[in-house]
Each structure stands twice: as structure tokens, then as C-alpha cells.
CSV table of C-alpha atoms in Angstrom, one decimal:
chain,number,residue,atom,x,y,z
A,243,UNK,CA,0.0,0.0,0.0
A,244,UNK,CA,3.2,2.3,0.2
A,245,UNK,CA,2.5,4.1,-3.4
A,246,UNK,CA,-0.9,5.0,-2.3
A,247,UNK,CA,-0.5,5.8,1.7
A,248,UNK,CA,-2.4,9.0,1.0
A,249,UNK,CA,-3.7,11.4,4.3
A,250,UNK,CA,-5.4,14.6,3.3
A,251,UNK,CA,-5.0,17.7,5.8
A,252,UNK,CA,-8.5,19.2,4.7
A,253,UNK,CA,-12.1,20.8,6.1
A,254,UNK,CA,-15.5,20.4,4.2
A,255,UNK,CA,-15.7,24.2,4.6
A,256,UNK,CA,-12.2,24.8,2.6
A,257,UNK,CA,-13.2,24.7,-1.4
A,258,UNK,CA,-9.2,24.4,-1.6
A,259,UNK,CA,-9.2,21.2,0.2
A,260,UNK,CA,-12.5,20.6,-2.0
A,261,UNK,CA,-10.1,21.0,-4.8
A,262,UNK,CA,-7.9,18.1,-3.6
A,263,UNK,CA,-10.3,15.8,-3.0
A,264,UNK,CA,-11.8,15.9,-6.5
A,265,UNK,CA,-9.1,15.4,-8.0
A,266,UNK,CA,-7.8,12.3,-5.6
A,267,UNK,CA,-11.4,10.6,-6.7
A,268,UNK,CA,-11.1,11.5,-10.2
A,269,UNK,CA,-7.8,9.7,-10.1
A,270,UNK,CA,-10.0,6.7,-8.1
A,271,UNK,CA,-7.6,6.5,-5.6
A,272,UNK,CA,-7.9,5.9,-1.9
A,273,UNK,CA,-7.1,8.2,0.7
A,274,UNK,CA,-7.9,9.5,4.4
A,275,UNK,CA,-9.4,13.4,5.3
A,276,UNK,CA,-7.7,14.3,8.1
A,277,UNK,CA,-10.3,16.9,9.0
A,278,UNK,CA,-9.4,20.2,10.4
A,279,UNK,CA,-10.4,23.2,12.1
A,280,UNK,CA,-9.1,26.3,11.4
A,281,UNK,CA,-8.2,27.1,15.1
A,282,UNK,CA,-6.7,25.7,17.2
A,283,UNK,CA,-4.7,24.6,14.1
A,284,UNK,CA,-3.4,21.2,14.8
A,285,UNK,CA,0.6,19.9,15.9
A,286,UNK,CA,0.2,17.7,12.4
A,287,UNK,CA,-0.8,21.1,10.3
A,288,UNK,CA,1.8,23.3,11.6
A,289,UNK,CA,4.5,20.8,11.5
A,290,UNK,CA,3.1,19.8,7.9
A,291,UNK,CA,2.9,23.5,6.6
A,292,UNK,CA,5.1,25.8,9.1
A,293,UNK,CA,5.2,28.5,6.3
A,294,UNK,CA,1.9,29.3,5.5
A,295,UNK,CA,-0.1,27.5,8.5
A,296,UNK,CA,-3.1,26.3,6.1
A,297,UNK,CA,-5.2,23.3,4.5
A,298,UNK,CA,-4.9,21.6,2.3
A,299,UNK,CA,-2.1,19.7,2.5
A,300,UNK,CA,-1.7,16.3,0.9
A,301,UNK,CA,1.0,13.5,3.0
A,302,UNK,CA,1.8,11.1,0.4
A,303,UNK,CA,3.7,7.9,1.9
A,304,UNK,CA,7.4,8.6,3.2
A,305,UNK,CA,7.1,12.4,1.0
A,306,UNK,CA,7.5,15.4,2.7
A,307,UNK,CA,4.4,17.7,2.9
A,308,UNK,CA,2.9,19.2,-0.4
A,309,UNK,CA,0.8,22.4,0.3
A,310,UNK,CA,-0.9,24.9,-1.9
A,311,UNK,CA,-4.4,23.4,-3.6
A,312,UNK,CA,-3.4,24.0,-7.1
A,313,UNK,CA,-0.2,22.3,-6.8
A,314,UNK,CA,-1.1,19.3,-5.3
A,315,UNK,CA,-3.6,18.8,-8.0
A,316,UNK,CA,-0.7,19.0,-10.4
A,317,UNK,CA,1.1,16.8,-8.7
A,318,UNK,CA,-1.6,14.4,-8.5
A,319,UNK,CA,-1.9,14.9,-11.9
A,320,UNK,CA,1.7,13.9,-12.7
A,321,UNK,CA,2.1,11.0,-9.9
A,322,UNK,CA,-0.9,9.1,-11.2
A,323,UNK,CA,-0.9,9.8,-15.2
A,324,UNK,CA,-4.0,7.0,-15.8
A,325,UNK,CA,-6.8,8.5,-17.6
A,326,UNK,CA,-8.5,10.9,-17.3
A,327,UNK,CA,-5.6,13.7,-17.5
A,328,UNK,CA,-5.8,16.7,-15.5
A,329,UNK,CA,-4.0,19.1,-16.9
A,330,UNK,CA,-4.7,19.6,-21.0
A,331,UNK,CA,-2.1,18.3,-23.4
A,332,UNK,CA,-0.2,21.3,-24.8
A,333,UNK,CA,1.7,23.6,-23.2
A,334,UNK,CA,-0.1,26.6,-24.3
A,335,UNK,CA,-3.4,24.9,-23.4
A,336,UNK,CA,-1.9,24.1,-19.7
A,337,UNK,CA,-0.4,27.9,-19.2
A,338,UNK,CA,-3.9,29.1,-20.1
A,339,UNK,CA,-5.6,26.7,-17.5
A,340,UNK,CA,-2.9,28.1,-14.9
A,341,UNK,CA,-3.6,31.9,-15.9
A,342,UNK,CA,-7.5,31.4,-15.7
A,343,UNK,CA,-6.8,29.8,-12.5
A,344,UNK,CA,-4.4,32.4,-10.7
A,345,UNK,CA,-6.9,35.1,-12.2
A,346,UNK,CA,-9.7,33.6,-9.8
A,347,UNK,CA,-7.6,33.1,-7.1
A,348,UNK,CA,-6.4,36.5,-7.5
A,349,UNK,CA,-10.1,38.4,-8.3
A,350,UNK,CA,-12.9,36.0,-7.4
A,351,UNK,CA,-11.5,35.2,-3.9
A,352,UNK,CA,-10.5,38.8,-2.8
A,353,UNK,CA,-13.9,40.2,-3.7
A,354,UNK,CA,-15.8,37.7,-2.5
A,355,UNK,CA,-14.5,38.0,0.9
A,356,UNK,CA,-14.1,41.9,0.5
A,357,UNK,CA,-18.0,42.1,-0.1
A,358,UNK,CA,-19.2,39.6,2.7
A,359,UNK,CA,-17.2,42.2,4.9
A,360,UNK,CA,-18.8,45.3,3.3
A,361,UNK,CA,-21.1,46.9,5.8
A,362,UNK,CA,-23.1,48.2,3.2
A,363,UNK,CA,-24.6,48.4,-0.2
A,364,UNK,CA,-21.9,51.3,-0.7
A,365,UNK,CA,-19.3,49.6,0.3
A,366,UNK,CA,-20.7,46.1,-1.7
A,367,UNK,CA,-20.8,47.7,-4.8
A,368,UNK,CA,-17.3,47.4,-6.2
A,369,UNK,CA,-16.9,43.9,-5.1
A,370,UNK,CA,-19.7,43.2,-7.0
A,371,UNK,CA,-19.0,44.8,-9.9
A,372,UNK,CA,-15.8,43.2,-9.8
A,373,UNK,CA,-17.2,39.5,-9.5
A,374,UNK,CA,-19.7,40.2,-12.3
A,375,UNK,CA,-16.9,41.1,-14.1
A,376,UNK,CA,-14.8,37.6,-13.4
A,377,UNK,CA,-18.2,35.7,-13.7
A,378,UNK,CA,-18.9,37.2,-17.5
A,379,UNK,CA,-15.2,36.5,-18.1
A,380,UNK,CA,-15.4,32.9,-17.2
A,381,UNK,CA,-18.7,32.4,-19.0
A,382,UNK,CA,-16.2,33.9,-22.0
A,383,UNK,CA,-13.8,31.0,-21.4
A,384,UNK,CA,-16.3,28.4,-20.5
A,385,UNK,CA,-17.9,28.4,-24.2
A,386,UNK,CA,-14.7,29.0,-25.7
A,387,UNK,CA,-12.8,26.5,-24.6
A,388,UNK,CA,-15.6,23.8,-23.8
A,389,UNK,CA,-16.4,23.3,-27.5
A,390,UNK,CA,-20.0,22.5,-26.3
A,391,UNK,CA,-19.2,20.3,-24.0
A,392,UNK,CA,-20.3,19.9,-20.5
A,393,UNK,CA,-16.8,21.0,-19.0
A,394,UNK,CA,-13.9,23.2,-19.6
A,395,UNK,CA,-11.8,20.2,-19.8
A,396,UNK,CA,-14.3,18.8,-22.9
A,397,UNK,CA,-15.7,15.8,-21.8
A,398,UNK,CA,-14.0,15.3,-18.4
A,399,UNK,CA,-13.2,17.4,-15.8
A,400,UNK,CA,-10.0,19.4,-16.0
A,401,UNK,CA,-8.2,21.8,-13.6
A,402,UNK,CA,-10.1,25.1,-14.3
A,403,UNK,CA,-13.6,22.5,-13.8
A,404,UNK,CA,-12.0,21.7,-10.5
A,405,UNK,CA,-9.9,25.0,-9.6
A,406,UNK,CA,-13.7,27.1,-10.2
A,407,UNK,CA,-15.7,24.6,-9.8
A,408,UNK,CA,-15.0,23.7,-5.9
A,409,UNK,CA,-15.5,27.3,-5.3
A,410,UNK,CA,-19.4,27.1,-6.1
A,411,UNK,CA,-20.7,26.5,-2.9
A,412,UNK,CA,-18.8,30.0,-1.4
A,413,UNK,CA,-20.9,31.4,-4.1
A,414,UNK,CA,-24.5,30.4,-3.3
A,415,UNK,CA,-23.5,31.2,0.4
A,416,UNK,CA,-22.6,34.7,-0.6
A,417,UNK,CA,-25.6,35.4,-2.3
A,418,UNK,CA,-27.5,34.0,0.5
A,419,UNK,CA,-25.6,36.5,3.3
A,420,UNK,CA,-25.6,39.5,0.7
A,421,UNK,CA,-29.3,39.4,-0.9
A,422,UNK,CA,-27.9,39.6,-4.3
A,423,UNK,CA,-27.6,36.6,-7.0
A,424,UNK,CA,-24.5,36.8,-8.6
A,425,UNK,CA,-24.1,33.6,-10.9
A,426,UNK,CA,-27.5,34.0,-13.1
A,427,UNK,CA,-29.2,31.6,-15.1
A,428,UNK,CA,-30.3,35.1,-17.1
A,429,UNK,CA,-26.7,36.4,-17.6
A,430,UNK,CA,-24.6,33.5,-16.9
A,431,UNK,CA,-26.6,30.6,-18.4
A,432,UNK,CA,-23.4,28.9,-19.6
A,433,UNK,CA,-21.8,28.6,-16.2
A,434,UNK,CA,-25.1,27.7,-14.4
A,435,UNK,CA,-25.4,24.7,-16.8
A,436,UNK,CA,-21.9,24.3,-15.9
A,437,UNK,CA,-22.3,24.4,-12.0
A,438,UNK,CA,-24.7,21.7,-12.0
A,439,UNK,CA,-22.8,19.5,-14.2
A,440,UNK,CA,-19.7,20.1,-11.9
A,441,UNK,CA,-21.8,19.4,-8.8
A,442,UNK,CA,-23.8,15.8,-10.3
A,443,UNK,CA,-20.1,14.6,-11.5
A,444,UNK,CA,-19.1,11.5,-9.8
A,445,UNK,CA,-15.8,12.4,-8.3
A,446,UNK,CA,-17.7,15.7,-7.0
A,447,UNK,CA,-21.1,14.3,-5.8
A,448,UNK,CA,-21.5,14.6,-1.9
A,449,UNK,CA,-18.4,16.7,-1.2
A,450,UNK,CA,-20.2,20.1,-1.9
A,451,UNK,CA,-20.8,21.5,1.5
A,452,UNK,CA,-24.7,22.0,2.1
A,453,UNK,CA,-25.6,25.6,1.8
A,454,UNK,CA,-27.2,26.1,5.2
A,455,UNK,CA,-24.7,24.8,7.0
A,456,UNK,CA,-21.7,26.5,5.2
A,457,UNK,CA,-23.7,29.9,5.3
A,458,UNK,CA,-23.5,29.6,9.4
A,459,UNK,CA,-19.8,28.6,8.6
A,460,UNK,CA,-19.5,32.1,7.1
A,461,UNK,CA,-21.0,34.2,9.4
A,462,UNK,CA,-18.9,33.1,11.9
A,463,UNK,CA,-15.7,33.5,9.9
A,464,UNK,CA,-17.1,36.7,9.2
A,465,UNK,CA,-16.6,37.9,12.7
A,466,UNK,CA,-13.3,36.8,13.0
A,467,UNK,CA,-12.3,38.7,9.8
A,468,UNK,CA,-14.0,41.8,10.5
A,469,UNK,CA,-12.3,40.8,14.4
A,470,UNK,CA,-8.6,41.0,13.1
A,471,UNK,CA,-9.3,44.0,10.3
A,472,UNK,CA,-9.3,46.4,13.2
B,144,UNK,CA,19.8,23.8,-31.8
B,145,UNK,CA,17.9,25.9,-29.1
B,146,UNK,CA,14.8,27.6,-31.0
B,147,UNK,CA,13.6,25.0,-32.8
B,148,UNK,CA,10.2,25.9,-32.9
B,149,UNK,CA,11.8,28.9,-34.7
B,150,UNK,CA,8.4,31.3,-35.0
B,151,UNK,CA,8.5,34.4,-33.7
B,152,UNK,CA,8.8,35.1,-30.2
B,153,UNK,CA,7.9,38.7,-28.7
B,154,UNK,CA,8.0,40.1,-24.9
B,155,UNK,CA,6.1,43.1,-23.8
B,156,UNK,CA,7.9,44.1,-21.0
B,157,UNK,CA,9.1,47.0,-18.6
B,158,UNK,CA,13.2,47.3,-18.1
B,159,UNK,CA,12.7,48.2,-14.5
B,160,UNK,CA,10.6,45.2,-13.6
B,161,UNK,CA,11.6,41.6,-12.1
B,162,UNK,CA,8.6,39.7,-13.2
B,163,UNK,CA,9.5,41.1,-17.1
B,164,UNK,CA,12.9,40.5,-16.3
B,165,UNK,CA,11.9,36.9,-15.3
B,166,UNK,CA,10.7,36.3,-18.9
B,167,UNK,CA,13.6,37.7,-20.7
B,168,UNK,CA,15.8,34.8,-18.1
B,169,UNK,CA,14.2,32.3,-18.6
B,170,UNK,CA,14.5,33.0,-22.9
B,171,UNK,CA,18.1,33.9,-22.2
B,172,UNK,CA,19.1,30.2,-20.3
B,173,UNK,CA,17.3,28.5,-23.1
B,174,UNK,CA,18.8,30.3,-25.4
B,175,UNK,CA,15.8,31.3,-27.3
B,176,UNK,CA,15.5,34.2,-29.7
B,177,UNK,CA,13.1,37.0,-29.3
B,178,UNK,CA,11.6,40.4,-29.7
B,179,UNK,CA,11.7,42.4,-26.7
B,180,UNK,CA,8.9,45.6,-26.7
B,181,UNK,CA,9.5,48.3,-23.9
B,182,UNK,CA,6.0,49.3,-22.1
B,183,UNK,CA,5.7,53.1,-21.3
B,184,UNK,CA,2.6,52.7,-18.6
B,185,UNK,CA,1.7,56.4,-19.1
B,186,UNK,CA,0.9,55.7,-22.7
B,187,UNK,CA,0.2,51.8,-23.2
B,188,UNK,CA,0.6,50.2,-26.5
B,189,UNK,CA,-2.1,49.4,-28.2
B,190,UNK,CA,-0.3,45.7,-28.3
B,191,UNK,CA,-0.4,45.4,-24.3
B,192,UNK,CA,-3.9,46.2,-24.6
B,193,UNK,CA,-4.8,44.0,-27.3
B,194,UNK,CA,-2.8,41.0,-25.8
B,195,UNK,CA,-3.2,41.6,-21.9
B,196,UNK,CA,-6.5,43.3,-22.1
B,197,UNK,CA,-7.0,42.4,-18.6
B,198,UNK,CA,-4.7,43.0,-16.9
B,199,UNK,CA,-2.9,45.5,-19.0
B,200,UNK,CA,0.2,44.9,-17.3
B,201,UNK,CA,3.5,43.0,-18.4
B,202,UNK,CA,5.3,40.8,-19.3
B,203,UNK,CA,3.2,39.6,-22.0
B,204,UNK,CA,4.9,36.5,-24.2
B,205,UNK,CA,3.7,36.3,-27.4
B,206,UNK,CA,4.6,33.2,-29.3
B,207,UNK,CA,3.0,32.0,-32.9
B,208,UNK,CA,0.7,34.9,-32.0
B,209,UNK,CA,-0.6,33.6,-29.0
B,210,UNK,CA,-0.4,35.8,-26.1
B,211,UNK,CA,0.2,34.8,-22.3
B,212,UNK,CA,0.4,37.1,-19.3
B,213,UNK,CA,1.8,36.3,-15.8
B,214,UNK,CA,4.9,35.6,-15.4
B,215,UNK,CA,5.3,32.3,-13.3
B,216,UNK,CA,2.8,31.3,-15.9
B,217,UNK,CA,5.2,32.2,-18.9
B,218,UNK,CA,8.4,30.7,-16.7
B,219,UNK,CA,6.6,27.1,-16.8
B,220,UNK,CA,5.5,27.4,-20.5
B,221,UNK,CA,8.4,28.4,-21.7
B,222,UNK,CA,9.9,25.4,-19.7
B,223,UNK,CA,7.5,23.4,-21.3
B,224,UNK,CA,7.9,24.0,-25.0
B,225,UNK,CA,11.6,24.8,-24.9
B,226,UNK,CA,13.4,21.4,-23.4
B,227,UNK,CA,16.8,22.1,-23.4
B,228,UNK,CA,18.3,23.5,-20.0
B,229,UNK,CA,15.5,22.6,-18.1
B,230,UNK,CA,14.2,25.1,-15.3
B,231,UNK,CA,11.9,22.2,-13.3
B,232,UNK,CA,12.8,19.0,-12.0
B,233,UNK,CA,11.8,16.0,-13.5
B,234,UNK,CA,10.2,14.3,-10.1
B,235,UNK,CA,7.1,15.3,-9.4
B,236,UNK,CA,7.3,15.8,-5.7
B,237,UNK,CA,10.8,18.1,-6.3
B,238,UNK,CA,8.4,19.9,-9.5
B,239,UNK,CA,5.3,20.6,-6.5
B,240,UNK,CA,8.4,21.7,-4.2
B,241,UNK,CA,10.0,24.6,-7.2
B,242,UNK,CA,6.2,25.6,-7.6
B,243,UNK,CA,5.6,26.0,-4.0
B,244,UNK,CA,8.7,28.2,-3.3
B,245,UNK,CA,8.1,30.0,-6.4
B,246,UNK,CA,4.1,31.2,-5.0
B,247,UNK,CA,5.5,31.6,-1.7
B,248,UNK,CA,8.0,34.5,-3.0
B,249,UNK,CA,5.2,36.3,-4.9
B,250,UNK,CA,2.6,35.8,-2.3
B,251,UNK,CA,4.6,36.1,1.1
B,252,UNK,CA,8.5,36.9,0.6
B,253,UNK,CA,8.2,39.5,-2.6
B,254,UNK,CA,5.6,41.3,-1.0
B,255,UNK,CA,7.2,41.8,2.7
B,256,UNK,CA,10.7,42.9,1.2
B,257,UNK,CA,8.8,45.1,-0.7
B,258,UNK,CA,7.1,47.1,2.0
B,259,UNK,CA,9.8,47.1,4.7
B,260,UNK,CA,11.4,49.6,1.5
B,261,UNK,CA,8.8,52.0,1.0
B,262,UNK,CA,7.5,51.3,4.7
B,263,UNK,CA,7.3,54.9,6.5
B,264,UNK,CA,8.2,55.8,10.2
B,265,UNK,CA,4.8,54.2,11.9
B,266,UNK,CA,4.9,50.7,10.0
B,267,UNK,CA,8.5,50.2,9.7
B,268,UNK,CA,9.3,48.3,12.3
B,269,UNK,CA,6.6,45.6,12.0
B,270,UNK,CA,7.2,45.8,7.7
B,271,UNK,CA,11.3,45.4,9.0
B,272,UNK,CA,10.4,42.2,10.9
B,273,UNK,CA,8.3,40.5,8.7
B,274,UNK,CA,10.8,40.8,5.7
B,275,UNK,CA,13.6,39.3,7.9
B,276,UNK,CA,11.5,36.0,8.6
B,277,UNK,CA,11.0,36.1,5.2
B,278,UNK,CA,14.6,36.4,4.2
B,279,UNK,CA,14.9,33.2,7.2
B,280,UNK,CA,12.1,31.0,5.2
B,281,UNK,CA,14.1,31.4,1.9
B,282,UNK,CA,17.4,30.7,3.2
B,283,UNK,CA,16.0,27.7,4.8
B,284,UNK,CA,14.7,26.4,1.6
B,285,UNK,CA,17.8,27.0,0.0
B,286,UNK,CA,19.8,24.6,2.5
B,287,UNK,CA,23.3,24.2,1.1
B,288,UNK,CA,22.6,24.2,-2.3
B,289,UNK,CA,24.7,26.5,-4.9
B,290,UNK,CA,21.2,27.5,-6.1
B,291,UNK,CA,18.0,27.1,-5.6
B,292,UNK,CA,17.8,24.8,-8.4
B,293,UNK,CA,20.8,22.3,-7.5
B,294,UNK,CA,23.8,23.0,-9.6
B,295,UNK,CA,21.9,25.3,-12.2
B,296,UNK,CA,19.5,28.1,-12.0
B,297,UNK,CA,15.8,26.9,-11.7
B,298,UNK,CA,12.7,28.0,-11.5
B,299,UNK,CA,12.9,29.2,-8.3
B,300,UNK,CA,16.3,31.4,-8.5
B,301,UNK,CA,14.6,33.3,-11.2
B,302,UNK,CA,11.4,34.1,-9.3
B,303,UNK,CA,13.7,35.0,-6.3
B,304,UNK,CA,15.6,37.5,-9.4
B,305,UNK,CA,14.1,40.0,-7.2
B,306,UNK,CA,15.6,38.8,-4.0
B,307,UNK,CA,19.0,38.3,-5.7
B,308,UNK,CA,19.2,41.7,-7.6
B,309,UNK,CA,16.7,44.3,-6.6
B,310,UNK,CA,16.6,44.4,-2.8
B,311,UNK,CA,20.3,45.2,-2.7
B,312,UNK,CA,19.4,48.1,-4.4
B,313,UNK,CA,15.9,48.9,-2.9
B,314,UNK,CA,17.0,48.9,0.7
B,315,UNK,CA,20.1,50.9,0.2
B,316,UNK,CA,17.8,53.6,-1.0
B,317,UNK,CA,16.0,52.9,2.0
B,318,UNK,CA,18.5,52.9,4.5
B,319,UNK,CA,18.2,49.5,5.6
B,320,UNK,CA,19.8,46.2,6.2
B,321,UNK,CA,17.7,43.1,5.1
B,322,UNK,CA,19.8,40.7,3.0
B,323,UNK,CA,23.8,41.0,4.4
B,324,UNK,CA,26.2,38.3,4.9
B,325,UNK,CA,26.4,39.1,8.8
B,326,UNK,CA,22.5,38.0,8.7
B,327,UNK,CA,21.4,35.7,5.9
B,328,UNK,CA,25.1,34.1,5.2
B,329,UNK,CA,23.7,31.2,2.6
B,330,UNK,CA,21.2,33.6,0.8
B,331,UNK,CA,23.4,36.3,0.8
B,332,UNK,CA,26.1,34.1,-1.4
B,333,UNK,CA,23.8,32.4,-3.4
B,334,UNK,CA,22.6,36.3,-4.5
B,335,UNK,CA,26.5,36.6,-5.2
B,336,UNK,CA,26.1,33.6,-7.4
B,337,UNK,CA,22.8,34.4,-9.1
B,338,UNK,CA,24.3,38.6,-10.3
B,339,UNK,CA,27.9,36.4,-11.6
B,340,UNK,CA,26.2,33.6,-13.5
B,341,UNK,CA,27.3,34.2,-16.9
B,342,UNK,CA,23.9,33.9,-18.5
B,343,UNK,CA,21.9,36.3,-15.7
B,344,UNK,CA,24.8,38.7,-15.5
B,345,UNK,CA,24.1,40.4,-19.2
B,346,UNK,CA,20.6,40.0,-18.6
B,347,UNK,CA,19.9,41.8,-15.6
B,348,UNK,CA,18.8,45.6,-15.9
B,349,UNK,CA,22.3,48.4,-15.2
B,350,UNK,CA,22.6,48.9,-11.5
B,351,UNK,CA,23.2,52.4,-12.0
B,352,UNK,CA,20.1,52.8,-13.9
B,353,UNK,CA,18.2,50.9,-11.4
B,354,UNK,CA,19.4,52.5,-8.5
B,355,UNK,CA,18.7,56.2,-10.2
B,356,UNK,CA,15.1,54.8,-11.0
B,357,UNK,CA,13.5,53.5,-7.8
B,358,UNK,CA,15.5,56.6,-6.1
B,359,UNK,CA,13.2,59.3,-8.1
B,360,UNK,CA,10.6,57.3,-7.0
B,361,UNK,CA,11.5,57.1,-3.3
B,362,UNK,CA,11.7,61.1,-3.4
B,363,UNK,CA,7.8,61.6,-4.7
């Protein structure tokens, strides 16, 4: 069992662990969730990530740590090369999936924290303008680079499916806490097709953290961010 | 021979800036022929804006007419299509390790050196301490090695370019004393390493020119 001694540091609140965990079944491989909290943070997570302090991390047999969600999918992508790749074929193809990636890491993320903290609609607005702005984007990319398809990866899953895709839930909670629907069937109707395909795939099914309880997740993470802003 | 996809290759790019600088590397190593395009930010091309439009900010590599922007990004795909001298490791777990340090300097280390130089009076001392654990996490990954990439430069060397060549500059124009040899002995030399390679050393923007630069900046 040494190849595949596989523990995951994650949390089914962290659409970064979420990310790990999709790909890990999409390779059909077997693994344990070492579930944590995000404080106290745990002996095993800061010995396992004493830069950064954060999930996920993936402990694969006698390797050292590997942190950072994206990059463990790549190098679960490149460990286990069976069917169905991860990462698209061509170099240009797999710097594009990165970009699209680091762009919603870098926009999508920021604002959507920014505008659960906003005390009001004032203060929401930019946020919101700027995740309209990286949703009509991605609805750009989505039937550009799906070809029709159900995914951005074509037929199966790819990284940008899993990268955006595990990020859904965080969504439909921040349009719960903030009154506002952000990802609409009206202006967005290739990416809501999208979301439900993402959430009904196989390796994907179950692990989408259930609104309700995610939303009182967020309100209490809320506090603690506003808590340390001052 | 090294360009032997032999189609144009074009850089939009700023003299004064690492991450450009990072792209123009990472050709140079490999050895790789190209067309380099000077951005003026006050008045941006209408190529930046055609090929970045959104970002609008460079580098921008432009190869068989296909544009890509970040610069990480453009490091790993210029790895990818050009073989020879190869900037990533061929195991995976040492490839996950290059990327890791490589996110770590633009998200964490970049950033911290950054502001202890422009930090003013009230934040100094905090911006100061944080850019010295910084410094302490980087020389730890580096260990013993000559660089960060073994016996050659790697990925992570160049996206530490701004660690080996522009705080030297930056925070003697500040006044301070991040990266010495009393303090960070290893990373210190393997900056002295980095500026002498033969490859980096013509590729690197004048000191002088640098250093005259960020000064007029530091004076607005």
C-alpha cells in the first residue's frame, strides 16, 4: 500500500481542500481526510505547513508535505498519469488553464470576501461589480474553450472545472448572506449549466458543502475577519 | 539547436521590472530568440492592450501569435515548449516543491521585502520584521545548495531574481539592512552567485540605472 499511503489535511468548509479531494477521486484513488479546524490549528498542520499554517495539505507515503491546492492537484496529476488527465495536453493549453486559475484566485476570492465584509450596499458595490466582471469572463472562457461540451476540460473534468468549480458553494452562500444573485441563469446561463454539471459529476457528488450549513460557517468566519481588520 | 520551434517570439515588457525580467531569463538560459517591446505605462501600446486586455500589465509573451500574461505562468511554459536546460525537476514531488517556493516568493516573501522599503516611520518596524522571517524562510529552503535549483539556475532562482538583484538596491535607498552576509550568510552568497552567472549577468537591468530609478521614486 506504500505508493498509495495517502492522508489529506482538509475541512469540508475549505473549497481548496475541496479542490484536492476531487481530483484524488477523479484519479479513483484511496485516501484518508484528516479533517481540520481552522483554530486551534493542529501539531500535524503546523508541523506539515510551518510556512503558510493552512489546509490543504496532501501526506503522500514517506514524501515530505505538499501544500498549496493547485499544486497538489498538479502533482496528482503527474504522480498518477491514468486516464483521465488533468491538466490539458499542450503547453499553451496548460499555461492558459494556470492563468484562468491564478486570475480567480487572484479576483474572485478577494472580492468575495471583501464584499461579505462590506457593511453596506456602498461599500458592496465594487466587489460586486468586480465579480460580475470575473463571472462574465469565465462564461467567456467556458464556451470558448468547452467546445459544447459539459466541461472546460471537454468531456472530463479538467483543472479550471476543479480549480472554479470547488468554489461554487462559497458562491451560493454569498448570495444568501448578501441578498444579491451573482451567478444567473439570465446572464450567466453557460456557467449555471456548468455548476450543476460540476456538482452531479461523480468524483464531486457529496463533497459540496450544504448551503445552510456552510452559510452559518461564514458568518462566523465573518466575525473573525471583520475581528482582526481592526 | 535551441529555437527549434523557430516562430516568432515577442515580450512586452518593462526594463525596471523583475517579473519582465523573469521572462527575458528564462529565454536567455534556453537560449531562445526573441523580440523584446519596452512598455511606457503612461501611454500603453495598443499591443499590451490588445494582448493583456485584462490586466494590462506586463510581461506579455507572445509566441505564434498567441499571447500569455503572468509571469510564473510564462516561466513554466516556456519550460514546457523549450526542453533544453530545463528550469523544473523532473520528479514530481521536487516539480510541486520549485512551484511552492516559487508562490510563496510572490505571495509572502516578494511582498514583505517590498514594503519594509517604502514602509514609512509608523509601520517600519513591524514591515522590518516580517521581511527578515522572510529572508529566514528562503534561506531555509535553500539549504546548502549553490542554487535554488541544484547546480543550475531553476525556477525558483529566477522568481527569487528580485531577492538576488533588486533588494540590494531597494534597501540601500531605504536605509536599511535586510539581506547581508552578517544576517542571511547562505542567501546572501547564493545572490553573489545568481548577479555572476554568466547567463543572468548580461541580462539583468544596469545597476546604476536601477538604482537612479527607484531613487526618483523614493523622493515623490
Amino acid at each position: 500500500m506504500a505508493k498509495n499511503d495517502l492522508k489529506l489535511l482538509g475541512g469540508w468548509f475549505s473549497p481548496f481542500a475541496l479542490r484536492v479531494q476531487v481530483a484524488l477521486n477523479l484519479k479513483g484513488l484511496d485516501y484518508e481526510v484528516v479533517e481540520q479546524t481552522l483554530s486551534p490549528k493542529s501539531e500535524l498542520l503546523l508541523k506539515s505547513n510551518p510556512v503558510h499554517k493552512k489546509i490543504p495539505v496532501l501526506l503522500h507515503a514517506d514524501h515530505k508535505p505538499i501544500c498549496e491546492s493547485l499544486i497538489i492537484v498538479e502533482y496528482i496529476d503527474e504522480v498518477w498519469t491514468n486516464a483521465p488527465s488533468i491538466l490539458p495536453q499542450k503547453p499553451y493549453d496548460r499555461a492558459n488553464a494556470r492563468f484562468w486559475l491564478s486570475y480567480i484566485d487572484d479576483k474572485l476570492l478577494t472580492s468575495t470576501k471583501s464584499i461579505l465584509m462590506a457593511e453596506d450596499d456602498e461599500a458592496k458595490k465594487p466587489h460586486l461589480e468586480q465579480i460580475e466582471e470575473v463571472l462574465e469572463k469565465m462564461e467567456e472562457v467556458f464556451n470558448k474553450y468547452s467546445e459544447g461540451k459539459a466541461f472546460f476540460g471537454g468531456d472530463t473534468i479538467g483543472l479550471i472545472d476543479i480549480g472554479f468549480g470547488s468554489f461554487m458553494s462559497w458562491i451560493r452562500v454569498t448570495e444568501d448572506i448578501i441578498g444579491i444573485k451573482v451567478l444567473d441563469e439570465a446572464r450567466n446561463p453557460s456557467l449555471a449549466q456548468w455548476a450543476q454539471s460540476f456538482a452531479a459529476h461523480p468524483s464531486v457528488k457529496g463533497l459540496l458543502p450544504e448551503t445552510p450549513k456552510l452559510t452559518e460557517f461564514a458568518k462566523l468566519l465573518i466575525l473573525q475577519w471583520t475581528a482582526s481588520a481592526r | 539547436m535551441a529555437s527549434e520551434h523557430g516562430e516568432e517570439v515577442k515580450v512586452l515588457g518593462k526594463w525596471s521590472s523583475p517579473f519582465s525580467n523573469r521572462v527575458v531569463l528564462s529565454l536567455k538560459l534556453k537560449g531562445v530568440a526573441y523580440k523584446y517591446s519596452e512598455e511606457d505605462f503612461a501611454n500603453k501600446s495598443d499591443d499590451l492592450l490588445k494582448y493583456n486586455p485584462i490586466h494590462k500589465k506586463v510581461p506579455v509573451l507572445i509566441h505564434k501569435g498567441n499571447p500569455l500574461p503572468e509571469s510564473l505562468v510564462i516561466v513554466e511554459y516556456i519550460d514546457d515548449t523549450w526542453t533544453n536546460n530545463p528550469l523544473l525537476p523532473q520528479d514530481p514531488y521536487e516539480r510541486a516543491l520549485a512551484r511552492f517556493w516559487s508562490k510563496t516568493l510572490d505571495d509572502k516573501i516578494l511582498p514583505a521585502l517590498w514594503n519594509a522599503c517604502w514602509s514609512d516611520e509608523k509601520g517600519r518596524d513591524k514591515a522590518v520584521e516580517e521581511a527578515l522571517e522572510a529572508l529566514k524562510i528562503l534561506q531555509e529552503a535553500l539549504k546548502d545548495k549553490r542554487f535554488f535549483g541544484g547546480e543550475t539556475i531553476g525556477l525558483v532562482d529566477i522568481a527569487a531574481n528580485f531577492i538576488g538583484y533588486w533588494v540590494a538596491i531597494l534597501q540601500e535607498i531605504a536605509g536599511l539592512e535586510l539581506l547581508t552576509i552578517e544576517k542571511f550568510p547562505k542567501l546572501y552568497k547564493w545572490s553573489q552567485e545568481f548577479v555572476n552567472h554568466p547567463v543572468i549577468k548580461e541580462s539583468l537591468p544596469p545597476r546604476d540605472k536601477l538604482f537612479a530609478f527607484f531613487k526618483a521614486s523614493a523622493s515623490k
